[in-house]
Each structure stands twice: as C-alpha cells, then as structure tokens.
Amino acid sequence: MAKRTVVTMPGDGIGKPVLEEALRVLDAVGFEADYVHADIGWEYWINEGNALPDRTIELLEKHRLGLFGAITSKPKDKAAAELAPELRDKGHVYYSPIVGMRQHFNLDVCLRPCRSFKGNPLNFIRQSKDGGFEEPMVDVAIFRQNTEGLYAGVEWTDPPPNVRAALGTHKKFARFADVPGEELAVSTRIFTRNACRRICEEAFKHAKKFGYKSVTVCEKPNVIRETSGMMEFEAAKVAEKYPDIDLWSTNIDAQMMWLTKNPEDYGVIVAGNMFGDIVSDGFAGLVGGLGFANSANVGADCAVFEPTHGSAPKYEKLDPPIVNPIAMILSACMLLDHVDESEKATAIRDAIAKVIADGKTRSYDVMKLRGGPDAISQGAATTTQVTDAVIGNI
Ligand code: NAI
Ligand code: MG
C-alpha cells in the first residue's frame, strides 16, 4: 500500500502535546505514514489575521487527510482586540478555523463515537431497583451534520434592509418588525435536503456495518418544522432501505433527559449541526467526558480527525502536561479506520481498554482530581505516562 501523508495540525494549548502523543502511538502500532505540519490557530489569527492560513488549506487540498489537535477560539470583539496592531481595521474578521475547514472541504459528516471502557471510574452509573447501583455499558455513534444549520454563519446583528424586508414577508415576523436594527440579531438555520440525506445515509450504513439495532433522529420537528422536519423526512426515506434497523425519533430536549435514564438502549444517533453537537457532548459525559471524546469530520474526498475538547488554556502552561491524551489517540484510531487499517485501530483501542481496566496509570480527570500542578503529587499520571502505558500494551 502506498505510504500516506497525514497533515498534522496541533493548533493551540493542549492540542500540541496530545497530538504529539497520538503520533507516538501511531508509530508504535506500525502505521506507515509521512507527516507534514500545518499552521492553525490563535497565533496565526494574531499575527496574520487568519487562523486558517491558505498554506494549511493547500496542504490539506493536496493530502486530503488530517489530524487536528485543538484551537483557541474567542468571540468577535475579543478576537479583534488581540489582533496585531498593524493588522487592525483592515477588515479581518475572526472565524473558527475548524468550522472554516469543515465548510471549505465540505466535511459534512461528523462521527462521534461514545463507548464506555470497563473500569473507567468516570462511567455513568445509576441506582438499581434494589438500591445498589448499576453501570450500563454505553455504545453510541453520533452522526452530526457538520456544515450547515446554525453553524453555517449566515447571521446578522442589525440585518440589512433587504434581509429585513424578506423576513417581513413571513407573517410570524410581524412581532419583530418594529425592533430597531441594533436590537435585533438573526442567526439562520439552513438545512439542505442533500446534506440531510447524506448524514442519514451514513448513519444507517454505519448501523448496518456494526450491527446497531436502531437509528434515532434527534431533532425537534414539532417546533422547528421546516429544518428538523426535513431531517426526519429524509431519515424515514433512508430507513425504508434498512428494514432490519429500527428508526426512532426523539426531541433533543427529551433526549438530553433520557440519556441518563437508559443510555444503553441507543445505538446510532443522527442530528443536525447544533443538536448533534449538544447530544454528542451529553453522551460523551457518560463515558468519561472530554478526555475520551473523539471525532471524525469526513467529506467525499477529505477527512480530518480530532478530539472534541478544546485547547484547555487552564492547563496549557503545565510542564509536564497532565491532560488525558486518550481522546486524541482515539481520534487517531478513527483515522486508521478511515484508511482501512482497522486492525491497528483495534490494537490501540484494546491497549487503551487494558490501561483503563488495569487502573494503575490514570490522568487527573480519570482520578477525579482537580487539574493543576498538584495533580501529579496526588498520584495522577502525566500525559506522557498515559501514552507510554498505552504503547506498552500494544
Ligand atoms: P476545553 O475543552 O478546552 O476545556 C474545558 C475543560 O475540560 C478543561 O478545563 C479541562 O478541565 C477539561 N479537559 C478538556 N480536555 C481535556 C483532556 N484532554 N484531558 C482532561 N481534561 C480535559 O473547553 P473550553 O475551556 O470551553 O474552551 C477552551 C478553548 O478551546 C476556547 O478558546 C474554545 O473556543 C476552544 N475550543 C476549541 C475546540 C476545538 O478546537 N475543536 C472545541 C472546544 C473548544
Ligand atoms: Mg462541542
């Protein structure tokens, strides 16, 4: 097989150490690849006015395979205030580079698996009928539409007159018609049928391939009739091709309640961009939280893999780093699955399972300690020690 080139984008804060650790694990499992570094994140915003420089886009355009750590992102005004003085007032507007990357490469399918590891003290438990407790194993795959909806960026504070006029054609806009411009903010939720169909098709394909019994659409069609309604409609159409897989539908709010009641009942979940983001964080919280949350952003001809956590600025200056590298390592496993190296991915996941079950090497989050410089003296393993333990079990 031809050697692959992976574009590595460490980004900011803890993105840097965790990405380095994932590369060590990929080496240890015998994955043969060349890695090229690409710039992304806050320092490129400050110094170049662009957190996702063109040279990074070009590298991804060439190699079509990326491994991404995390970036720091800040609201518009704060971002503008930190821009290098010589770049100010030149029309630079801050956009999240990861959102930009998803849109530029149409990485429209986001997969976020949430699976418990046996022996993880962070696993969800609930009270059983006899007053004891039980620990249901969760195994859910969340498919999040990744490029549209509320994240598409079509939004205004003080919408221009033609936009106001267009909104005015909707009878339900009447009660906002007299709100002064600066008092009015509008963020649009745009869904396309193609994108709905594609995310639903990927969800069902995954369910079939891995033997999940159900696909649950998690939207809110009773209120958000047009967009959520379109997602539900497309899911039902795709479901016709999969008579052996049940199609369920839940509202996002109800789902957030149910997920701590009977999370083991869910298999594949499919949702639009915002609700997919919400429900995936909800499930991630049942299986260890951000230190375990991994994800894939997949388009027709490009894919980028990343932990769902951010740059954790609180911990970025700690030396040695103490954050959990497992979310990043599991994201690298998803890259391996994507390039048909699933045996290697399984070897790494099994090694992680052993480290967790063994319980001797635990980062501060798994030990339920407060993160900080004292964590190590209280028995927490460093980022590197956790990685070493994983490598030792491969
Ligand atoms: P965060 O995910 O960076 O951190 C929140 C908290 O979660 C941390 O303080 C820490 O307690 C815990 N945590 C995160 N990753 C961990 C790990 N690997 N091991 C152990 N504990 C971990 O989210 P926060 O603080 O809301 O955002 C910080 C920055 O990251 C912001 O600028 C935000 O915009 C950005 N961000 C970037 C993302 C990305 O790059 N995809 C995603 C989420 C946030
Ligand atoms: Mg999120």
XYZ file of C-alpha atoms and ligand atoms in Angstrom, residues 102 112 144 151 276-278 280-281 290 308-309, ligand 2:
13
model
C -15.281 21.739 7.695
C -18.558 10.972 17.360
C -23.761 15.147 13.278
C -23.094 26.891 12.179
C -25.556 16.883 17.086
C -23.006 18.954 18.971
C -25.196 19.032 22.063
C -22.641 14.205 21.482
C -21.339 16.164 24.470
C -13.689 15.355 27.198
C -13.754 17.225 20.617
C -12.113 19.055 23.502
Mg -18.824 20.791 21.167
